[in-house]
PDB file of C-alpha atoms in Angstrom:
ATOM      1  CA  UNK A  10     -18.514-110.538 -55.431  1.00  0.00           C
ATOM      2  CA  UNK A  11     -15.823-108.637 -56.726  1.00  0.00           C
ATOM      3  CA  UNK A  12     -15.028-105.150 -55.748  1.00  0.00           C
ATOM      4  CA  UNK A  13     -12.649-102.341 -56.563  1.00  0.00           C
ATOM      5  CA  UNK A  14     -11.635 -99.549 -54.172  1.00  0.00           C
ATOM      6  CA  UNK A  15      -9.264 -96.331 -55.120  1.00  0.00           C
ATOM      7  CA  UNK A  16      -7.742 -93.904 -52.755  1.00  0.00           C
ATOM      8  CA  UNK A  17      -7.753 -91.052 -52.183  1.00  0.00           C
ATOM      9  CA  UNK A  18     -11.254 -90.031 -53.446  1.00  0.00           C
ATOM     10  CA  UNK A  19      -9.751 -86.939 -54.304  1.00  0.00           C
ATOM     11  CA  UNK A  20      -6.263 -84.871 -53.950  1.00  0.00           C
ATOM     12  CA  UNK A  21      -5.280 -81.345 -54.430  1.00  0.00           C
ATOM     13  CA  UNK A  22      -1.511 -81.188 -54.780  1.00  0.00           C
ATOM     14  CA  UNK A  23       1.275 -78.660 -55.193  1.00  0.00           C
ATOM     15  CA  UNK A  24       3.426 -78.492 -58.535  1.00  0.00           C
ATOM     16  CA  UNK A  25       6.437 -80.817 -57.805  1.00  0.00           C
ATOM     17  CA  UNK A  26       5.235 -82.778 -55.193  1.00  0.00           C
ATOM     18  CA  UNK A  27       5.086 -85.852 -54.593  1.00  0.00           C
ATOM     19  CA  UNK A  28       2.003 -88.486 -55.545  1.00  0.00           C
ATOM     20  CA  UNK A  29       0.964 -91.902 -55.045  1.00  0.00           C
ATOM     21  CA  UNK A  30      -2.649 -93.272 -56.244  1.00  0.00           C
ATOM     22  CA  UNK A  31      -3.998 -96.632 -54.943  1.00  0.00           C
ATOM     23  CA  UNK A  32      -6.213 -99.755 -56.261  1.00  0.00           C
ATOM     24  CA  UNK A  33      -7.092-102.925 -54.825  1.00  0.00           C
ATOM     25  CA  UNK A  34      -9.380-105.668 -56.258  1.00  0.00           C
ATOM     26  CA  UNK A  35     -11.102-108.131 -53.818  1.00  0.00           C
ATOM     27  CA  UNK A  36     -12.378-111.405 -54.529  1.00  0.00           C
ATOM     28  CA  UNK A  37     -10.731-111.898 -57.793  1.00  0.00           C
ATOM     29  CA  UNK A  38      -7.618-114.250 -58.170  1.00  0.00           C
ATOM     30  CA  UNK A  39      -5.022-112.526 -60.205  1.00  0.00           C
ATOM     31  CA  UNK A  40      -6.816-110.171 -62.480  1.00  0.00           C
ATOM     32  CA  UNK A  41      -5.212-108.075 -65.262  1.00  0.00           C
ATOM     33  CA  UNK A  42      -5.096-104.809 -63.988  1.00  0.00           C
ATOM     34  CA  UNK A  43      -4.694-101.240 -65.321  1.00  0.00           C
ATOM     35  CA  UNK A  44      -4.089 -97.655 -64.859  1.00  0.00           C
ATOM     36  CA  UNK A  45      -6.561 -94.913 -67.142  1.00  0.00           C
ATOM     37  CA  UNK A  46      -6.076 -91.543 -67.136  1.00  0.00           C
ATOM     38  CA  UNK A  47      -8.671 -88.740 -68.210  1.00  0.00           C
ATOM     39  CA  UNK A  48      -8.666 -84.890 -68.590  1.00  0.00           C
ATOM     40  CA  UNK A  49     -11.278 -82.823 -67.582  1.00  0.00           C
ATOM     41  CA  UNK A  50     -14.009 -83.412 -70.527  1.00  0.00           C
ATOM     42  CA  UNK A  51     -11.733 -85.821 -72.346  1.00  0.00           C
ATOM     43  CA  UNK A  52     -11.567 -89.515 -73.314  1.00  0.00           C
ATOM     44  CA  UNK A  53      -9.772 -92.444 -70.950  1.00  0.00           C
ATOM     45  CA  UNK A  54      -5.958 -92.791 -71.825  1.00  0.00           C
ATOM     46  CA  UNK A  55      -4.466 -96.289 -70.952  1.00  0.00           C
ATOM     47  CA  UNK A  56      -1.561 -95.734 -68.765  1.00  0.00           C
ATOM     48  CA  UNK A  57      -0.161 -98.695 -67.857  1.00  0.00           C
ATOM     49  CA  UNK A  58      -1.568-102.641 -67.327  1.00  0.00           C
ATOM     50  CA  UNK A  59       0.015-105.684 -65.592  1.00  0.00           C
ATOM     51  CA  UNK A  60      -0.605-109.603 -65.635  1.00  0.00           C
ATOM     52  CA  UNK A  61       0.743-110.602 -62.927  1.00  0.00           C
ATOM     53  CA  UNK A  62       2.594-109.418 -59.497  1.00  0.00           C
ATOM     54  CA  UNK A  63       5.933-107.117 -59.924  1.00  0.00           C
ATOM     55  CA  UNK A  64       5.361-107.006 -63.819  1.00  0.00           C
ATOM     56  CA  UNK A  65       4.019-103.439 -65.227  1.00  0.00           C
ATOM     57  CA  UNK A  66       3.820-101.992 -68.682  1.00  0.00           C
ATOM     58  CA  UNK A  67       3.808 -98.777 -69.622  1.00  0.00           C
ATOM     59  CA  UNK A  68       1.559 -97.582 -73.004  1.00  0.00           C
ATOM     60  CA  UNK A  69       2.095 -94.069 -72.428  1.00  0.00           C
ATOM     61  CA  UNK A  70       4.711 -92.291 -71.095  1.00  0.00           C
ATOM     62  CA  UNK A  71       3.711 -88.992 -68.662  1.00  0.00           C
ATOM     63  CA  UNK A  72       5.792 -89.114 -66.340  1.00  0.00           C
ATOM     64  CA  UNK A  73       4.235 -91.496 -64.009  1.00  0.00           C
ATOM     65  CA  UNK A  74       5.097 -94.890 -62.351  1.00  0.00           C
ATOM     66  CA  UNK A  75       3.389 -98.081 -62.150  1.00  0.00           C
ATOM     67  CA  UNK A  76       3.728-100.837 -59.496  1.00  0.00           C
ATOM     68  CA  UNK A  77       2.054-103.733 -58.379  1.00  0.00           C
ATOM     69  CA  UNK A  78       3.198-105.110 -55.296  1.00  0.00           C
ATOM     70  CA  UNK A  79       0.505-107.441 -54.528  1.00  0.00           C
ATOM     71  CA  UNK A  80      -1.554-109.588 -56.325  1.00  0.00           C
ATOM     72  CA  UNK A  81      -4.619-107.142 -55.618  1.00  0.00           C
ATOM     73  CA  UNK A  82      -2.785-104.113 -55.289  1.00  0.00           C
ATOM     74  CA  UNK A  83      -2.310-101.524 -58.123  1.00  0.00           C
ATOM     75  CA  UNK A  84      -0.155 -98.436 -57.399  1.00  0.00           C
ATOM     76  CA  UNK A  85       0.353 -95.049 -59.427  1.00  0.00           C
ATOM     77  CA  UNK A  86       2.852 -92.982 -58.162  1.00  0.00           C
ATOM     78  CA  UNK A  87       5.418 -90.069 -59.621  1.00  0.00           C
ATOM     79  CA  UNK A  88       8.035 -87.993 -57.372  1.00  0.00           C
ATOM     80  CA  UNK A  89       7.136 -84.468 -59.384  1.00  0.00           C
ATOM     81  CA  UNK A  90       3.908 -83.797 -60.133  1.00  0.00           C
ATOM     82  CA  UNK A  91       3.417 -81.297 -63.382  1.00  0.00           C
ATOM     83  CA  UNK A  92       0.370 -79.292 -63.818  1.00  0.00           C
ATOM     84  CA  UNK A  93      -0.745 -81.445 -66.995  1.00  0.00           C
ATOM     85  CA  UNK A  94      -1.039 -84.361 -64.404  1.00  0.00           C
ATOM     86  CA  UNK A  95      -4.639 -83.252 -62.792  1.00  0.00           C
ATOM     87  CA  UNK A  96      -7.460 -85.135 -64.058  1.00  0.00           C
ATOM     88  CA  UNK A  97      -9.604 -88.318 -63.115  1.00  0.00           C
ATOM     89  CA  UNK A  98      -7.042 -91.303 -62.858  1.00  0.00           C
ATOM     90  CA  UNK A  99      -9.105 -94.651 -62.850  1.00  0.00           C
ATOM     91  CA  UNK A 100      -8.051 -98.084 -62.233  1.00  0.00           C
ATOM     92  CA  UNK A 101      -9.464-101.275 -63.471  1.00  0.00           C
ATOM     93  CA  UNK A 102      -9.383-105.189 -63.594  1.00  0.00           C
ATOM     94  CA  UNK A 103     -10.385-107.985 -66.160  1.00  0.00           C
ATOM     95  CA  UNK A 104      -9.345-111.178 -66.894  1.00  0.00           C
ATOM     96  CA  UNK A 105      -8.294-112.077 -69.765  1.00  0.00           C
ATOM     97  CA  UNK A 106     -10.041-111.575 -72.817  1.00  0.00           C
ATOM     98  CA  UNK A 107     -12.962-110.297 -71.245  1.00  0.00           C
ATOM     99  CA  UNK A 108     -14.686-107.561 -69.978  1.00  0.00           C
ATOM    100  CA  UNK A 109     -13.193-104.473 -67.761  1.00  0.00           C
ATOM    101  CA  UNK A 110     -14.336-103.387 -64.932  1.00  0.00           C
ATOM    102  CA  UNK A 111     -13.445 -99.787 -63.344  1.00  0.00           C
ATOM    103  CA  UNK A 112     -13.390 -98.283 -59.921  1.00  0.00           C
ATOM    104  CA  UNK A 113     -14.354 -95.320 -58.706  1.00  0.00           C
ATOM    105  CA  UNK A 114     -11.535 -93.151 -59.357  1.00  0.00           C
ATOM    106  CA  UNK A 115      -9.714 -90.455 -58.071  1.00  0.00           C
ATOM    107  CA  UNK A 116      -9.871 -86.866 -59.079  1.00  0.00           C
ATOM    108  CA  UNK A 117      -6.516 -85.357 -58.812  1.00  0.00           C
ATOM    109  CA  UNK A 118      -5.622 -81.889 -59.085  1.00  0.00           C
ATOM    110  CA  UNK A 119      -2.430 -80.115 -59.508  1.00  0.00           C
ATOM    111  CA  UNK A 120      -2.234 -76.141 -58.444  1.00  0.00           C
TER     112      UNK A 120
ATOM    113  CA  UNK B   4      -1.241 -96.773 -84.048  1.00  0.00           C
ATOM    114  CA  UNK B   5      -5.168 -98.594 -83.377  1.00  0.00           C
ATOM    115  CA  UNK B   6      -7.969 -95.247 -83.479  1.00  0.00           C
ATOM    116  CA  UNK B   7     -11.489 -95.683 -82.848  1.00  0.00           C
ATOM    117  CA  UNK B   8     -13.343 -92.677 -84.141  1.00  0.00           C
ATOM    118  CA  UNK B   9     -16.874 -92.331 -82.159  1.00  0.00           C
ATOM    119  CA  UNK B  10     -19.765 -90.147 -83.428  1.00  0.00           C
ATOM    120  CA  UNK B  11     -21.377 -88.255 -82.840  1.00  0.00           C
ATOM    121  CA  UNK B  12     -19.795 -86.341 -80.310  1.00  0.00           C
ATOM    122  CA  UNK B  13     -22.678 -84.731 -78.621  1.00  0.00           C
ATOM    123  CA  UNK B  14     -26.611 -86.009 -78.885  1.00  0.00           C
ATOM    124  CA  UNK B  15     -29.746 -84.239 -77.505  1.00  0.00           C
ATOM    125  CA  UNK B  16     -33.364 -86.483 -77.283  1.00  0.00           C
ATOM    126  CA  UNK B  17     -36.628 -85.866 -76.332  1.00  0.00           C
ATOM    127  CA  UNK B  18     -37.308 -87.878 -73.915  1.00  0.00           C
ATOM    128  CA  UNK B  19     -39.351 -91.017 -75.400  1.00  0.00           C
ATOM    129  CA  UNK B  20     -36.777 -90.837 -78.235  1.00  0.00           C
ATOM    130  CA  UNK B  21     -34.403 -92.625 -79.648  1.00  0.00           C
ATOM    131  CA  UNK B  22     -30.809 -92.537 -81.620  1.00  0.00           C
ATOM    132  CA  UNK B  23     -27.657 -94.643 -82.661  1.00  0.00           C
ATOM    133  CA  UNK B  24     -24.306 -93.615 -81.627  1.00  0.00           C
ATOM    134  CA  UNK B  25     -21.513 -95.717 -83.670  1.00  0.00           C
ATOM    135  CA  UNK B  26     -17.416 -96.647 -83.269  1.00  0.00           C
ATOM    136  CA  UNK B  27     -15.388 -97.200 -86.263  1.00  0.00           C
ATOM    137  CA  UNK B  28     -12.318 -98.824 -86.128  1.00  0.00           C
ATOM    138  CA  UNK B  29      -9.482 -98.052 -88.284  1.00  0.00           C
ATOM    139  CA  UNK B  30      -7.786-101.658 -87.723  1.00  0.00           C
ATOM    140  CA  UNK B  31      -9.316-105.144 -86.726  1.00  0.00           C
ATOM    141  CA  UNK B  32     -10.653-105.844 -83.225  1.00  0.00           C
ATOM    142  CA  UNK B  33     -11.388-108.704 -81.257  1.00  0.00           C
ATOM    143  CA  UNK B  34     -13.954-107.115 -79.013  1.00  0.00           C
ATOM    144  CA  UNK B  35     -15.655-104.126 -77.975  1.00  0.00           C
ATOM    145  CA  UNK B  36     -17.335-102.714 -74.848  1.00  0.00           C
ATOM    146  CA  UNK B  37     -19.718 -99.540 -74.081  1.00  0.00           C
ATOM    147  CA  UNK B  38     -19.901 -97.529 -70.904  1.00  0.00           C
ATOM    148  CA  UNK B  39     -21.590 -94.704 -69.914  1.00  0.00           C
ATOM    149  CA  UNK B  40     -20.114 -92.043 -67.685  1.00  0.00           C
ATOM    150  CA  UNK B  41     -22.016 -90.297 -64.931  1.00  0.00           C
ATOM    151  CA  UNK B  42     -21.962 -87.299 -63.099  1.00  0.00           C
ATOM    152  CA  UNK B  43     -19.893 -88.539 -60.570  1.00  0.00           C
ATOM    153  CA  UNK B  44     -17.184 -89.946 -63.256  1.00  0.00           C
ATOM    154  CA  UNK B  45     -18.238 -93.851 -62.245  1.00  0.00           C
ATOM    155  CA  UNK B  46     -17.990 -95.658 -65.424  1.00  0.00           C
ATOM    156  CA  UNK B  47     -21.119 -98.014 -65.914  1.00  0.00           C
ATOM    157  CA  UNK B  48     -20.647-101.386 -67.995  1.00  0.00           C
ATOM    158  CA  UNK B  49     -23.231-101.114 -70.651  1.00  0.00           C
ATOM    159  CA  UNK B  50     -22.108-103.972 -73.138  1.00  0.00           C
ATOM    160  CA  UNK B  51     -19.452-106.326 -73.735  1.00  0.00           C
ATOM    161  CA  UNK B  52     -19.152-107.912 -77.487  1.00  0.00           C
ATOM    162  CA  UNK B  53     -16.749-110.185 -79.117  1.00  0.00           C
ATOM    163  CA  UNK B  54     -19.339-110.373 -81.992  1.00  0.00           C
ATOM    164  CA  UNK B  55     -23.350-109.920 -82.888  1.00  0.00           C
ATOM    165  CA  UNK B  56     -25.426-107.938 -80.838  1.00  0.00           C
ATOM    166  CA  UNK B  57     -26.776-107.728 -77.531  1.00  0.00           C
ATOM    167  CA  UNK B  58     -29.859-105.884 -75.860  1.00  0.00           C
ATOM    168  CA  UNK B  59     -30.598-105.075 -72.166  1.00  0.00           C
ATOM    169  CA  UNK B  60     -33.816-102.947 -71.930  1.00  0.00           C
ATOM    170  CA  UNK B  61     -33.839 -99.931 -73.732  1.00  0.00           C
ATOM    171  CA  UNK B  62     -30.415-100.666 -75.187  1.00  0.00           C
ATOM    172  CA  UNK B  63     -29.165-102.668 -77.997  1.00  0.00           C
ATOM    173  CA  UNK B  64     -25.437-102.694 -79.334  1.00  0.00           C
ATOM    174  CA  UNK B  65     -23.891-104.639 -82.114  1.00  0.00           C
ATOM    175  CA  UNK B  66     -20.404-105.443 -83.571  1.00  0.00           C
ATOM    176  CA  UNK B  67     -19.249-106.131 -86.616  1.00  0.00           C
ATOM    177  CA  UNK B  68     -15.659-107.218 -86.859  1.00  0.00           C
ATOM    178  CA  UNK B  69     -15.221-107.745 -90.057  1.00  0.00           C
ATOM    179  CA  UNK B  70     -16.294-104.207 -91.008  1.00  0.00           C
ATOM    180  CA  UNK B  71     -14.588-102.635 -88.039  1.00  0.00           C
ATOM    181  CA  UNK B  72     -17.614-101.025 -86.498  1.00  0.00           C
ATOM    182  CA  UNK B  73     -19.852-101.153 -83.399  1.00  0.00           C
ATOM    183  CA  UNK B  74     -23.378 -99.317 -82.618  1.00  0.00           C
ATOM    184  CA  UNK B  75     -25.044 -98.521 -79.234  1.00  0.00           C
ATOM    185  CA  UNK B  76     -29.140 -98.091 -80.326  1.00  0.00           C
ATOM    186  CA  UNK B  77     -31.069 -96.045 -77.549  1.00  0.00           C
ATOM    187  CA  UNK B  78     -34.905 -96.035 -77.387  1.00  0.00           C
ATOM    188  CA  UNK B  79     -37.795 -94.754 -75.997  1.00  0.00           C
ATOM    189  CA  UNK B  80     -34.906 -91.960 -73.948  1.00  0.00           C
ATOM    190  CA  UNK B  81     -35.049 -91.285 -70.347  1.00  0.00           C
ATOM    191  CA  UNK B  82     -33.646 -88.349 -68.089  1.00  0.00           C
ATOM    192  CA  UNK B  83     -31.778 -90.471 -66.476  1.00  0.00           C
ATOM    193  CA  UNK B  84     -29.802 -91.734 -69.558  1.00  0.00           C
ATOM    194  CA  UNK B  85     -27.623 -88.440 -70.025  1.00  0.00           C
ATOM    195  CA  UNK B  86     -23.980 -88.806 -69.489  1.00  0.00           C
ATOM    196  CA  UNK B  87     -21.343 -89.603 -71.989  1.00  0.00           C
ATOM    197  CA  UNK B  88     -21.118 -92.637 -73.684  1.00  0.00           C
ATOM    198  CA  UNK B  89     -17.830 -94.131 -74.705  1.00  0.00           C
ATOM    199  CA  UNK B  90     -16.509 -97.303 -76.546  1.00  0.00           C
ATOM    200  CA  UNK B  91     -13.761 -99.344 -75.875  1.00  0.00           C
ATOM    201  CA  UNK B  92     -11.798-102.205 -78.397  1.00  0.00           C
ATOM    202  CA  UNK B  93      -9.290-104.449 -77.421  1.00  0.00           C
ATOM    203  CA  UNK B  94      -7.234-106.939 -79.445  1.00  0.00           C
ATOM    204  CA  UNK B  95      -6.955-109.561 -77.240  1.00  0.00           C
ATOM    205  CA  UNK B  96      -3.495-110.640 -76.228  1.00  0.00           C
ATOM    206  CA  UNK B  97      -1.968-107.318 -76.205  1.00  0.00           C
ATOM    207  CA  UNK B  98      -3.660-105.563 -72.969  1.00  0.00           C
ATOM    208  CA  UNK B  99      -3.892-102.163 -74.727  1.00  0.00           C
ATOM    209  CA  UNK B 100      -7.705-100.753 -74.877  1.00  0.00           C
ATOM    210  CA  UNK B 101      -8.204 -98.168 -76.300  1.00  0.00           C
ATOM    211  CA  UNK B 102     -11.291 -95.468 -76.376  1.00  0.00           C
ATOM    212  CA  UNK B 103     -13.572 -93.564 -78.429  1.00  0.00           C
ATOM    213  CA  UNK B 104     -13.749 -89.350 -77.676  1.00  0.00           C
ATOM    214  CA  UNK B 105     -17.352 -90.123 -76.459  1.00  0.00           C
ATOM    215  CA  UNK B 106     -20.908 -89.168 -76.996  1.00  0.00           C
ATOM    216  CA  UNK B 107     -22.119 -86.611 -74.454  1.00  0.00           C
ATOM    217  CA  UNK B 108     -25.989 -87.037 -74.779  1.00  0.00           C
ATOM    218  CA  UNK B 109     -28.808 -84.992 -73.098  1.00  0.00           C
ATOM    219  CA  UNK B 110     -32.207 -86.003 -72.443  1.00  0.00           C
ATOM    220  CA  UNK B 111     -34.676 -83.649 -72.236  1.00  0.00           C
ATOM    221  CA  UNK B 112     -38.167 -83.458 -70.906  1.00  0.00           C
TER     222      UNK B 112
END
């Protein structure tokens, strides 16, 4: 079975600091992943998706960063966080095609 | 750029009721999917449709491509189904989904 793990569950982070979020799928052989983002009370915002290892898109731009350094590994990451970035950042797989799937999240915010 | 307008935006039942919520689409899509959101933020997969419609339980949704629209039919409402619905479209090949605002709906006893 296939499952999906973010960390942190949570952060609470100073203006300008550094962040890095984390995703990794197991028991799925290279997935389509991707990077949501979603404001307290607000609608998902695609961030970023990638199709295979060291290749990331970006759909919109906030001043974030995208990597994926392993097959199963999805990374979010920026080195100055800005009040605007708190919210619930999610991260999910498919293949392609076909259905998404989403993890857990992480609720991120920035005092 | 690709909009999906959801309505309505908020929804109140009775419990033992029932209601449509519905996802237009201002350009073609190849498929759509419906989640609903809990309490904790864990997004549930309700339905995944390329075309036609699908039913699990209490739920029924259908898409119609051609006419750029989807529907999510909830009967006979339970407490348990509050949350907020969204929608999701995707042309496939391009890896950009994007959502609906959402429904928040309430059930109450």
């Amino acid at each position: 079975a296939q499952t999906i793990h973010q960390w942190p569950v949570a952060e609470i982070k100073a203006v300008g600091s550094p962040l890095s979020l984390g995703c990794t799928i197991k028991g799925k052989s290279s997935p389509n992943l991707y990077w949501y983002w979603q404001a307290t009370g607000g609608t998902l915002q695609q961030l970023f998706y990638s199709i295979t290892v060291g290749q990331v898109e970006s759909v919109v731009q906030l001043n974030l960063s995208a990597s994926r350094p392993k097959d199963d590994q999805f990374i979010l990451s920026t080195e100055k966080l800005l009040l605007s970035h708190s919210g619930f950042y999610l991260c999910a797989w498919s293949l392609v095609g076909v259905e998404q799937y989403f993890g857990p999240g992480t609720r991120l915010t920035v005092l | 750029g690709d909009q999906v307008e959801q309505s309505p935006s908020a929804l109140s039942l009775h419990e033992g009721t029932g209601s449509a919520l519905r996802c237009n689409f201002t350009t073609t899509m190849r498929a759509v999917q419906w989640f609903q959101q809990n309490s904790r933020g864990s997004l549930i997969n309700l339905f995944y449709l390329a075309s036609g419609t699908k039913e699990n339980g209490r739920l029924k949704s259908t898409f119609n491509s051609k006419e750029s629209y989807s529907t999510l039919h909830i009967r006979d409402a339970q407490l348990e189904d509050s949350g907020t619905y969204f929608c999701a479209a995707f042309n496939t090949g391009n890896y950009k989904y994007v959502f609906g605002a959402g429904t928040r709906l309430k059930v109450i006893a």
